[in-house]
Amino acid sequence: RDSKFDRVFWQSMSARDAMRIDYKRFEFELPDIDTEHSPSPSGEGAFGLSSVLLGMDHVLSKPNFRESAMEYMREVNVPLLGILTMVIVDDVPKRELLLVGLRSKTKNENNVVHEMVDYLINHESASFLDITMHENDDDDNGTCLDSRNKDEDVVLVRLQQGNPKGSRKQVAPTLLSFFS
């Protein structure tokens, strides 16, 4: 149990291991699916949440983070991965959320990551989490972590969570409600 909160323990891990060690998968029914065009012909969707007890800067600075995140998403077969971070600052938990997803193939199609960001920031049922764009984002879409190479398939958006008590037990049902 003590190692779970050991900063050196978390810093020494690869990006993949940090995402893997406290990962949970969440599945849901896709509403009104068109099985011909759905990514999941079964009508089921899924996303994953990894809890990492490091600051987001440390997570993002792990070698090959972007590639590791995409590989891990393929490994666990989810199109959307949330990485929840928590550190204690002045005896208060500081939480952040990184959403990682696949870029839409067409220009006019909204990406699920950006739709989720809009939901988390603006929807009444998510307001208790007090989600905001990360203070260092350079635009209102939170796309500063997006690859500037639009040929890449990954979208990353970094968010701050104002509610320090909003653990995965609160975040997961909120994300599930987005898909219902």
Coordinates of N, CA, C and O in Angstrom, one line a residue:
R1 N 0.8 -1.2 0.0 CA 0.0 0.0 0.0 C 0.9 1.3 0.0 O 0.6 2.2 -0.7
D2 N 2.0 1.3 0.8 CA 2.8 2.5 0.8 C 3.4 2.8 -0.5 O 3.6 4.0 -0.9
S3 N 3.7 1.8 -1.3 CA 4.3 2.0 -2.7 C 3.3 2.8 -3.6 O 3.7 3.5 -4.5
K4 N 2.0 2.6 -3.4 CA 1.0 3.2 -4.2 C 1.2 4.8 -4.1 O 0.9 5.4 -5.1
F5 N 1.6 5.3 -3.0 CA 1.7 6.7 -2.8 C 3.2 7.2 -2.9 O 3.5 8.3 -2.6
D6 N 4.1 6.3 -3.3 CA 5.5 6.6 -3.3 C 5.8 7.2 -4.7 O 5.7 6.6 -5.7
R7 N 6.2 8.5 -4.6 CA 6.5 9.3 -5.8 C 7.6 8.6 -6.7 O 7.5 8.6 -7.9
V8 N 8.6 8.2 -6.0 CA 9.8 7.5 -6.7 C 9.3 6.3 -7.5 O 9.7 6.0 -8.6
F9 N 8.4 5.5 -6.8 CA 7.8 4.3 -7.4 C 7.2 4.7 -8.8 O 7.4 4.1 -9.8
W10 N 6.3 5.7 -8.7 CA 5.6 6.1 -9.9 C 6.5 6.7 -11.0 O 6.4 6.5 -12.2
Q11 N 7.5 7.6 -10.5 CA 8.4 8.2 -11.5 C 9.3 7.2 -12.2 O 9.7 7.4 -13.3
S12 N 9.6 6.1 -11.6 CA 10.5 5.1 -12.1 C 9.8 4.2 -13.2 O 10.4 3.5 -14.0
M13 N 8.5 4.2 -13.3 CA 7.7 3.4 -14.2 C 7.8 4.0 -15.6 O 7.8 5.2 -15.8
S14 N 7.6 3.1 -16.6 CA 7.4 3.5 -18.0 C 6.0 4.1 -18.1 O 5.2 3.9 -17.2
A15 N 5.8 4.8 -19.1 CA 4.4 5.4 -19.3 C 3.4 4.3 -19.4 O 2.3 4.4 -18.7
R16 N 3.7 3.2 -20.1 CA 2.7 2.1 -20.2 C 2.4 1.5 -18.8 O 1.3 1.3 -18.4
D17 N 3.4 1.3 -18.0 CA 3.2 0.7 -16.7 C 2.4 1.7 -15.8 O 1.6 1.2 -15.0
A18 N 2.7 3.0 -15.9 CA 1.9 3.9 -15.1 C 0.4 3.9 -15.4 O -0.4 4.0 -14.6
M19 N 0.1 3.7 -16.7 CA -1.3 3.7 -17.2 C -1.9 2.3 -16.8 O -3.1 2.3 -16.5
R20 N -1.1 1.3 -16.8 CA -1.6 -0.1 -16.6 C -1.9 -0.4 -15.1 O -2.8 -1.1 -14.8
I21 N -1.1 0.1 -14.2 CA -1.1 -0.4 -12.8 C -2.4 -0.1 -12.1 O -2.8 -0.9 -11.3
D22 N -3.1 1.0 -12.4 CA -4.4 1.2 -11.8 C -5.4 1.6 -12.9 O -5.9 2.8 -12.9
Y23 N -5.7 0.7 -13.7 CA -6.5 0.9 -14.9 C -7.9 0.2 -14.7 O -7.9 -0.9 -14.2
K24 N -8.9 0.8 -15.2 CA -10.3 0.2 -15.2 C -11.0 0.5 -16.5 O -10.9 1.6 -17.0
R25 N -11.6 -0.5 -17.0 CA -12.4 -0.4 -18.3 C -13.9 -0.2 -17.9 O -14.4 -0.9 -17.0
F26 N -14.5 0.6 -18.7 CA -16.0 0.9 -18.5 C -16.7 0.6 -19.9 O -16.2 1.2 -20.9
E27 N -17.7 -0.2 -19.8 CA -18.4 -0.5 -21.1 C -19.9 0.1 -21.0 O -20.4 0.2 -19.9
F28 N -20.4 0.3 -22.1 CA -21.8 0.9 -22.2 C -22.4 0.5 -23.5 O -21.7 0.1 -24.5
E29 N -23.7 0.6 -23.6 CA -24.5 0.4 -24.8 C -24.5 1.7 -25.6 O -24.7 2.8 -25.1
L30 N -24.2 1.6 -26.9 CA -24.3 2.7 -27.8 C -25.7 3.0 -28.1 O -26.4 2.1 -28.6
P31 N -26.2 4.2 -27.9 CA -27.6 4.5 -28.2 C -27.9 4.6 -29.7 O -27.0 5.1 -30.5
D32 N -29.0 4.0 -30.2 CA -29.4 4.1 -31.6 C -28.2 3.9 -32.6 O -27.9 4.8 -33.4
I33 N -27.5 2.8 -32.5 CA -26.3 2.7 -33.3 C -26.7 2.2 -34.8 O -27.7 1.5 -35.0
D34 N -25.9 2.7 -35.7 CA -25.9 2.3 -37.1 C -24.8 1.3 -37.2 O -23.7 1.7 -37.3
T35 N -25.1 0.0 -37.1 CA -24.1 -1.0 -37.1 C -23.2 -1.0 -38.3 O -22.1 -1.5 -38.2
E36 N -23.7 -0.5 -39.4 CA -22.9 -0.5 -40.6 C -21.7 0.5 -40.5 O -20.6 0.3 -41.0
H37 N -21.9 1.6 -39.7 CA -20.9 2.7 -39.6 C -20.3 2.8 -38.2 O -19.5 3.7 -38.0
S38 N -20.8 2.0 -37.3 CA -20.3 2.0 -35.9 C -18.9 1.4 -35.8 O -18.6 0.4 -36.5
P39 N -18.1 2.0 -34.9 CA -16.8 1.3 -34.7 C -16.9 0.0 -33.9 O -16.1 -0.8 -33.9
S40 N -18.1 -0.2 -33.4 CA -18.4 -1.5 -32.6 C -19.7 -2.1 -33.2 O -20.8 -1.7 -32.8
P41 N -19.6 -3.1 -34.1 CA -20.8 -3.7 -34.6 C -21.7 -4.3 -33.6 O -22.9 -4.5 -33.8
S42 N -21.2 -4.6 -32.4 CA -22.0 -5.2 -31.3 C -22.9 -4.2 -30.7 O -23.8 -4.6 -29.9
G43 N -22.7 -2.9 -30.9 CA -23.5 -1.9 -30.2 C -23.0 -1.5 -28.9 O -23.7 -0.9 -28.1
E44 N -21.8 -2.0 -28.5 CA -21.2 -1.7 -27.2 C -20.0 -0.8 -27.4 O -19.3 -0.8 -28.4
G45 N -19.9 0.1 -26.5 CA -18.7 1.0 -26.5 C -17.9 0.8 -25.2 O -18.4 0.2 -24.3
A46 N -16.7 1.4 -25.2 CA -15.9 1.3 -24.0 C -14.9 2.5 -23.9 O -14.6 3.1 -24.9
F47 N -14.5 2.8 -22.7 CA -13.4 3.7 -22.5 C -12.7 3.2 -21.3 O -13.1 2.3 -20.5
G48 N -11.5 3.7 -21.1 CA -10.7 3.3 -19.9 C -10.2 4.5 -19.1 O -10.1 5.6 -19.6
L49 N -10.0 4.3 -17.8 CA -9.5 5.3 -16.9 C -8.3 4.7 -16.2 O -8.5 3.7 -15.5
S50 N -7.2 5.4 -16.2 CA -6.0 5.1 -15.5 C -5.8 6.1 -14.4 O -5.8 7.3 -14.7
S51 N -5.6 5.7 -13.2 CA -5.3 6.6 -12.1 C -3.8 6.6 -11.9 O -3.2 5.5 -11.7
V52 N -3.2 7.7 -11.9 CA -1.7 7.8 -11.8 C -1.4 8.8 -10.6 O -1.9 10.0 -10.7
L53 N -0.6 8.4 -9.7 CA -0.3 9.3 -8.5 C 0.9 10.1 -8.8 O 1.9 10.0 -8.0
L54 N 0.9 10.9 -9.9 CA 2.0 11.8 -10.2 C 1.3 13.0 -10.7 O 0.1 13.0 -11.1
G55 N 2.0 14.1 -10.8 CA 1.5 15.3 -11.5 C 1.5 15.1 -13.0 O 2.2 14.3 -13.5
M56 N 0.6 15.7 -13.7 CA 0.4 15.5 -15.1 C 1.7 15.9 -15.9 O 2.0 15.2 -16.8
D57 N 2.4 16.9 -15.4 CA 3.7 17.2 -16.1 C 4.6 16.0 -16.1 O 5.3 15.8 -17.1
H58 N 4.7 15.3 -15.0 CA 5.6 14.1 -14.9 C 5.1 13.0 -15.8 O 5.9 12.3 -16.5
V59 N 3.8 12.8 -15.9 CA 3.2 11.8 -16.8 C 3.5 12.1 -18.2 O 4.0 11.3 -19.0
L60 N 3.3 13.4 -18.6 CA 3.5 13.8 -20.0 C 5.0 13.8 -20.4 O 5.3 13.6 -21.6
S61 N 5.8 13.9 -19.4 CA 7.3 13.9 -19.8 C 7.9 12.5 -19.8 O 9.1 12.4 -20.1
K62 N 7.1 11.5 -19.5 CA 7.7 10.1 -19.6 C 8.1 9.9 -21.1 O 7.4 10.3 -22.0
P63 N 9.2 9.2 -21.3 CA 9.7 8.9 -22.6 C 8.6 8.2 -23.5 O 7.9 7.3 -23.0
N64 N 8.4 8.7 -24.7 CA 7.5 8.1 -25.6 C 6.0 8.1 -25.1 O 5.3 7.1 -25.4
F65 N 5.6 9.1 -24.3 CA 4.3 9.0 -23.7 C 3.2 8.9 -24.8 O 2.3 8.0 -24.6
R66 N 3.2 9.7 -25.8 CA 2.1 9.7 -26.8 C 2.0 8.4 -27.4 O 0.9 7.8 -27.5
E67 N 3.1 7.8 -27.9 CA 3.1 6.5 -28.5 C 2.7 5.4 -27.5 O 1.9 4.5 -27.9
S68 N 3.2 5.5 -26.3 CA 2.8 4.5 -25.3 C 1.3 4.6 -25.0 O 0.7 3.5 -24.8
A69 N 0.7 5.8 -25.0 CA -0.7 5.9 -24.7 C -1.5 5.2 -25.9 O -2.5 4.5 -25.6
M70 N -1.1 5.5 -27.1 CA -1.8 4.9 -28.2 C -1.7 3.4 -28.3 O -2.6 2.7 -28.5
E71 N -0.5 2.9 -28.0 CA -0.3 1.5 -27.9 C -1.1 0.8 -26.8 O -1.7 -0.2 -27.0
Y72 N -1.2 1.5 -25.7 CA -1.9 0.9 -24.6 C -3.4 0.9 -24.9 O -4.1 0.0 -24.6
M73 N -3.9 2.0 -25.6 CA -5.3 2.0 -26.0 C -5.6 0.8 -26.9 O -6.7 0.2 -26.8
R74 N -4.7 0.6 -27.9 CA -4.9 -0.6 -28.8 C -4.9 -1.9 -28.0 O -5.7 -2.8 -28.2
E75 N -4.0 -2.0 -27.0 CA -3.8 -3.2 -26.2 C -5.1 -3.5 -25.4 O -5.5 -4.7 -25.4
V76 N -5.7 -2.5 -24.8 CA -6.9 -2.7 -24.0 C -8.2 -2.5 -24.8 O -9.3 -2.6 -24.3
N77 N -8.0 -2.1 -26.1 CA -9.1 -2.0 -27.1 C -10.2 -1.0 -26.6 O -11.4 -1.2 -26.5
V78 N -9.7 0.3 -26.4 CA -10.6 1.4 -26.1 C -10.2 2.6 -27.1 O -9.1 2.8 -27.3
P79 N -11.2 3.3 -27.6 CA -11.0 4.4 -28.4 C -10.8 5.7 -27.6 O -10.4 6.8 -28.2
L80 N -11.0 5.7 -26.3 CA -10.9 6.8 -25.4 C -10.3 6.4 -24.1 O -10.7 5.4 -23.5
L81 N -9.2 7.1 -23.7 CA -8.5 6.8 -22.5 C -8.4 8.1 -21.7 O -8.0 9.1 -22.2
G82 N -8.9 8.0 -20.4 CA -8.7 9.1 -19.5 C -7.6 8.8 -18.5 O -7.5 7.7 -18.0
I83 N -6.7 9.7 -18.3 CA -5.6 9.5 -17.3 C -5.9 10.6 -16.2 O -5.8 11.8 -16.4
L84 N -6.2 10.0 -15.0 CA -6.5 10.9 -13.9 C -5.3 10.9 -13.0 O -4.7 9.9 -12.6
T85 N -4.8 12.2 -12.8 CA -3.6 12.3 -11.9 C -4.0 13.0 -10.6 O -5.0 13.8 -10.6
M86 N -3.3 12.7 -9.6 CA -3.5 13.4 -8.3 C -2.2 13.5 -7.6 O -1.4 12.6 -7.5
V87 N -1.9 14.7 -7.1 CA -0.8 15.0 -6.2 C -1.4 15.8 -5.0 O -2.4 16.4 -5.1
I88 N -0.7 15.7 -3.9 CA -1.1 16.5 -2.7 C -0.2 17.8 -2.7 O 1.0 17.7 -2.7
V89 N -0.9 18.9 -2.7 CA -0.2 20.2 -2.6 C -0.8 21.0 -1.4 O -2.0 21.2 -1.4
D90 N 0.0 21.3 -0.4 CA -0.4 22.0 0.8 C -1.6 21.2 1.4 O -2.6 21.8 1.8
D91 N -1.4 19.9 1.6 CA -2.4 19.0 2.2 C -3.8 19.0 1.4 O -4.8 18.5 2.0
V92 N -3.8 19.4 0.2 CA -5.0 19.4 -0.6 C -4.7 18.6 -1.9 O -3.8 18.9 -2.6
P93 N -5.6 17.6 -2.2 CA -5.4 16.9 -3.5 C -5.6 17.9 -4.7 O -6.5 18.7 -4.8
K94 N -4.6 17.8 -5.7 CA -4.7 18.5 -6.9 C -4.9 17.4 -8.0 O -4.1 16.6 -8.2
R95 N -6.0 17.6 -8.7 CA -6.4 16.5 -9.7 C -6.4 17.2 -11.1 O -6.9 18.3 -11.3
E96 N -6.0 16.3 -12.1 CA -6.1 16.7 -13.5 C -6.6 15.5 -14.3 O -6.5 14.3 -13.8
L97 N -7.0 15.7 -15.4 CA -7.5 14.7 -16.3 C -7.0 14.9 -17.7 O -7.1 16.0 -18.2
L98 N -6.4 13.9 -18.3 CA -5.9 13.9 -19.7 C -6.8 13.0 -20.5 O -7.0 11.8 -20.1
L99 N -7.5 13.5 -21.5 CA -8.3 12.7 -22.4 C -7.4 12.4 -23.6 O -6.9 13.3 -24.2
V100 N -7.3 11.1 -24.0 CA -6.6 10.7 -25.2 C -7.6 9.9 -26.0 O -8.2 9.0 -25.6
G101 N -7.6 10.3 -27.3 CA -8.5 9.6 -28.2 C -8.0 9.7 -29.6 O -7.0 10.3 -29.9
L102 N -8.8 9.1 -30.5 CA -8.5 9.0 -31.9 C -9.0 10.3 -32.6 O -10.1 10.7 -32.3
R103 N -8.2 10.8 -33.5 CA -8.7 11.9 -34.3 C -9.7 11.5 -35.3 O -9.7 10.4 -35.9
S104 N -10.7 12.3 -35.5 CA -11.8 12.0 -36.5 C -11.2 12.0 -37.9 O -10.2 12.8 -38.2
K105 N -11.7 11.1 -38.7 CA -11.1 11.0 -40.1 C -11.6 12.1 -41.0 O -11.0 12.3 -42.0
T106 N -12.7 12.7 -40.7 CA -13.2 13.8 -41.6 C -13.1 15.1 -40.9 O -13.3 15.2 -39.7
K107 N -12.9 16.2 -41.7 CA -12.8 17.5 -41.1 C -14.0 18.0 -40.3 O -13.9 18.7 -39.3
N108 N -15.2 17.7 -40.8 CA -16.4 18.2 -40.3 C -16.9 17.4 -39.1 O -17.8 17.8 -38.4
E109 N -16.3 16.2 -38.8 CA -16.8 15.4 -37.8 C -16.1 15.8 -36.4 O -14.9 15.9 -36.4
N110 N -16.9 16.0 -35.4 CA -16.4 16.3 -34.1 C -15.7 15.1 -33.5 O -16.2 14.0 -33.7
N111 N -14.6 15.3 -32.8 CA -13.9 14.3 -32.2 C -14.5 14.0 -30.8 O -14.9 14.9 -30.1
V112 N -14.6 12.7 -30.4 CA -15.2 12.3 -29.2 C -14.5 13.0 -28.0 O -15.1 13.4 -27.0
V113 N -13.1 13.2 -28.1 CA -12.4 13.9 -27.0 C -12.9 15.3 -26.9 O -13.2 15.8 -25.8
H114 N -13.1 16.1 -28.0 CA -13.5 17.4 -27.9 C -15.0 17.5 -27.4 O -15.4 18.4 -26.7
E115 N -15.8 16.6 -27.9 CA -17.2 16.5 -27.4 C -17.3 16.2 -25.9 O -18.1 16.8 -25.2
M116 N -16.4 15.3 -25.4 CA -16.3 15.0 -24.0 C -15.9 16.3 -23.2 O -16.4 16.5 -22.1
V117 N -14.9 17.0 -23.7 CA -14.4 18.2 -23.0 C -15.6 19.2 -22.9 O -15.8 19.7 -21.8
D118 N -16.3 19.4 -24.0 CA -17.5 20.3 -23.9 C -18.5 19.8 -22.9 O -19.0 20.6 -22.1
Y119 N -18.7 18.6 -22.8 CA -19.7 18.0 -21.8 C -19.2 18.2 -20.4 O -19.9 18.7 -19.5
L120 N -17.9 17.9 -20.2 CA -17.4 18.0 -18.8 C -17.3 19.5 -18.3 O -17.5 19.7 -17.1
I121 N -17.1 20.4 -19.2 CA -17.0 21.8 -18.8 C -18.4 22.5 -18.8 O -18.7 23.3 -17.9
N122 N -19.3 22.1 -19.6 CA -20.6 22.8 -19.8 C -21.8 22.1 -19.3 O -22.8 22.8 -19.2
H123 N -21.8 20.8 -19.2 CA -23.1 20.1 -18.9 C -23.3 20.1 -17.4 O -22.4 19.9 -16.6
E124 N -24.6 20.3 -17.0 CA -25.0 20.4 -15.6 C -24.6 19.2 -14.8 O -24.2 19.3 -13.7
S125 N -24.7 18.0 -15.4 CA -24.5 16.8 -14.6 C -23.0 16.6 -14.4 O -22.7 15.7 -13.5
A126 N -22.1 17.3 -15.0 CA -20.7 17.2 -14.7 C -20.2 18.4 -13.9 O -19.0 18.4 -13.6
S127 N -21.0 19.3 -13.6 CA -20.5 20.6 -13.0 C -19.9 20.4 -11.6 O -19.0 21.1 -11.2
F128 N -20.3 19.3 -10.9 CA -19.8 19.1 -9.6 C -18.3 18.8 -9.6 O -17.6 18.9 -8.6
L129 N -17.8 18.3 -10.8 CA -16.3 18.0 -10.9 C -15.5 19.3 -11.0 O -14.3 19.3 -10.8
D130 N -16.2 20.4 -11.4 CA -15.5 21.7 -11.6 C -14.3 21.6 -12.6 O -13.2 21.9 -12.3
I131 N -14.6 21.0 -13.8 CA -13.6 20.8 -14.8 C -13.4 22.1 -15.6 O -14.3 22.8 -16.0
T132 N -12.1 22.5 -15.8 CA -11.7 23.6 -16.6 C -10.6 23.3 -17.5 O -9.9 22.3 -17.3
M133 N -10.4 24.1 -18.5 CA -9.2 23.9 -19.4 C -8.0 24.1 -18.5 O -8.0 24.9 -17.6
H134 N -6.9 23.3 -18.8 CA -5.7 23.5 -18.1 C -5.2 25.0 -18.3 O -5.3 25.5 -19.4
E135 N -4.7 25.6 -17.3 CA -4.3 27.0 -17.3 C -3.2 27.3 -18.4 O -3.1 28.4 -18.8
N136 N -2.5 26.3 -18.8 CA -1.4 26.6 -19.9 C -1.9 26.3 -21.3 O -1.1 26.4 -22.2
D137 N -3.2 26.0 -21.5 CA -3.6 25.7 -22.8 C -3.6 27.0 -23.6 O -4.0 28.1 -23.1
D138 N -3.2 26.9 -24.9 CA -3.1 28.1 -25.7 C -4.3 28.5 -26.5 O -4.2 29.4 -27.3
D139 N -5.4 27.7 -26.4 CA -6.6 28.1 -27.1 C -7.8 27.5 -26.3 O -7.6 26.8 -25.4
D140 N -9.0 27.9 -26.8 CA -10.2 27.5 -26.0 C -10.6 26.1 -26.3 O -11.6 25.6 -25.7
N141 N -9.9 25.4 -27.2 CA -10.3 24.0 -27.4 C -9.4 23.0 -26.7 O -9.6 21.8 -26.8
G142 N -8.4 23.5 -25.9 CA -7.6 22.6 -25.2 C -6.7 21.8 -26.0 O -6.3 20.7 -25.7
T143 N -6.4 22.3 -27.2 CA -5.7 21.4 -28.2 C -4.2 21.7 -28.2 O -3.5 21.2 -29.0
C144 N -3.7 22.3 -27.1 CA -2.2 22.6 -27.2 C -1.4 21.3 -27.1 O -0.3 21.2 -27.6
L145 N -2.0 20.2 -26.6 CA -1.3 18.9 -26.6 C -1.6 18.1 -27.9 O -0.9 17.1 -28.1
D146 N -2.5 18.6 -28.7 CA -2.7 17.9 -30.0 C -1.4 18.0 -30.8 O -0.7 19.0 -30.7
S147 N -1.2 17.0 -31.6 CA -0.1 17.0 -32.5 C -0.3 18.2 -33.5 O -1.4 18.3 -34.0
R148 N 0.7 18.9 -33.8 CA 0.6 19.9 -34.8 C 0.6 19.2 -36.2 O 0.2 19.8 -37.2
N149 N 1.0 18.0 -36.2 CA 0.9 17.2 -37.5 C -0.5 16.6 -37.5 O -0.7 15.6 -36.9
K150 N -1.3 17.1 -38.3 CA -2.7 16.7 -38.4 C -2.8 15.3 -39.1 O -3.9 14.7 -39.1
D151 N -1.7 14.7 -39.5 CA -1.8 13.4 -40.1 C -1.7 12.3 -39.0 O -2.0 11.2 -39.2
E152 N -1.3 12.8 -37.8 CA -1.3 11.8 -36.7 C -2.7 11.5 -36.2 O -3.6 12.4 -36.4
D153 N -2.9 10.4 -35.7 CA -4.3 9.9 -35.3 C -4.7 10.2 -33.9 O -5.8 9.8 -33.5
V154 N -3.9 10.9 -33.1 CA -4.2 11.1 -31.7 C -4.5 12.5 -31.3 O -4.0 13.4 -31.9
V155 N -5.5 12.6 -30.4 CA -5.9 13.9 -29.8 C -5.7 13.8 -28.3 O -6.1 12.8 -27.7
L156 N -5.0 14.8 -27.7 CA -4.9 14.8 -26.2 C -5.3 16.2 -25.7 O -5.0 17.2 -26.3
V157 N -6.1 16.1 -24.7 CA -6.6 17.4 -24.1 C -6.4 17.3 -22.6 O -6.9 16.3 -21.9
R158 N -5.8 18.3 -22.0 CA -5.5 18.3 -20.6 C -6.5 19.3 -19.9 O -6.6 20.4 -20.3
L159 N -7.0 18.7 -18.8 CA -8.0 19.5 -18.0 C -7.7 19.5 -16.6 O -7.0 18.6 -16.0
Q160 N -8.1 20.6 -15.9 CA -7.9 20.7 -14.4 C -9.3 20.3 -13.8 O -10.3 20.6 -14.4
Q161 N -9.2 19.7 -12.7 CA -10.4 19.3 -11.9 C -10.4 20.1 -10.6 O -9.6 19.9 -9.8
G162 N -11.4 21.0 -10.5 CA -11.4 21.8 -9.3 C -11.9 21.1 -8.0 O -11.6 21.5 -6.9
N163 N -12.7 20.1 -8.2 CA -13.2 19.3 -7.1 C -12.2 18.3 -6.6 O -12.0 17.3 -7.3
P164 N -11.5 18.5 -5.5 CA -10.4 17.6 -5.1 C -10.9 16.2 -4.7 O -10.1 15.3 -4.6
K165 N -12.2 16.1 -4.4 CA -12.8 14.8 -4.0 C -13.3 14.0 -5.2 O -13.8 12.9 -5.0
G166 N -13.1 14.5 -6.4 CA -13.7 13.8 -7.5 C -12.7 12.7 -8.0 O -12.0 12.9 -9.0
S167 N -12.8 11.6 -7.4 CA -11.9 10.5 -7.8 C -12.5 9.7 -9.0 O -13.6 10.1 -9.5
R168 N -11.9 8.6 -9.4 CA -12.4 7.8 -10.5 C -13.9 7.4 -10.2 O -14.7 7.2 -11.1
K169 N -14.2 7.2 -8.9 CA -15.5 6.7 -8.5 C -16.6 7.8 -8.9 O -17.8 7.5 -9.0
Q170 N -16.2 9.0 -9.0 CA -17.1 10.1 -9.4 C -17.0 10.4 -10.9 O -17.9 10.7 -11.6
V171 N -15.7 10.3 -11.4 CA -15.5 10.7 -12.8 C -16.1 9.6 -13.8 O -16.8 10.0 -14.8
A172 N -15.9 8.4 -13.5 CA -16.4 7.3 -14.4 C -17.9 7.4 -14.7 O -18.3 7.4 -15.8
P173 N -18.8 7.5 -13.6 CA -20.2 7.6 -13.9 C -20.5 8.9 -14.7 O -21.5 8.9 -15.6
T174 N -19.8 9.9 -14.6 CA -20.0 11.2 -15.3 C -19.7 10.9 -16.8 O -20.4 11.3 -17.7
L175 N -18.5 10.3 -17.0 CA -18.2 9.9 -18.4 C -19.2 9.0 -19.0 O -19.6 9.1 -20.2
L176 N -19.7 8.0 -18.3 CA -20.7 7.1 -18.8 C -22.0 7.8 -19.1 O -22.6 7.5 -20.1
S177 N -22.3 8.9 -18.3 CA -23.6 9.6 -18.6 C -23.4 10.4 -20.0 O -24.4 10.6 -20.6
F178 N -22.2 10.7 -20.3 CA -22.0 11.4 -21.6 C -22.5 10.5 -22.8 O -23.0 10.9 -23.8
F179 N -22.2 9.2 -22.6 CA -22.5 8.2 -23.7 C -24.0 7.7 -23.7 O -24.4 7.0 -24.6
S180 N -24.7 8.1 -22.7 CA -26.1 7.6 -22.6 C -27.1 8.5 -23.3 O -26.8 9.6 -23.7

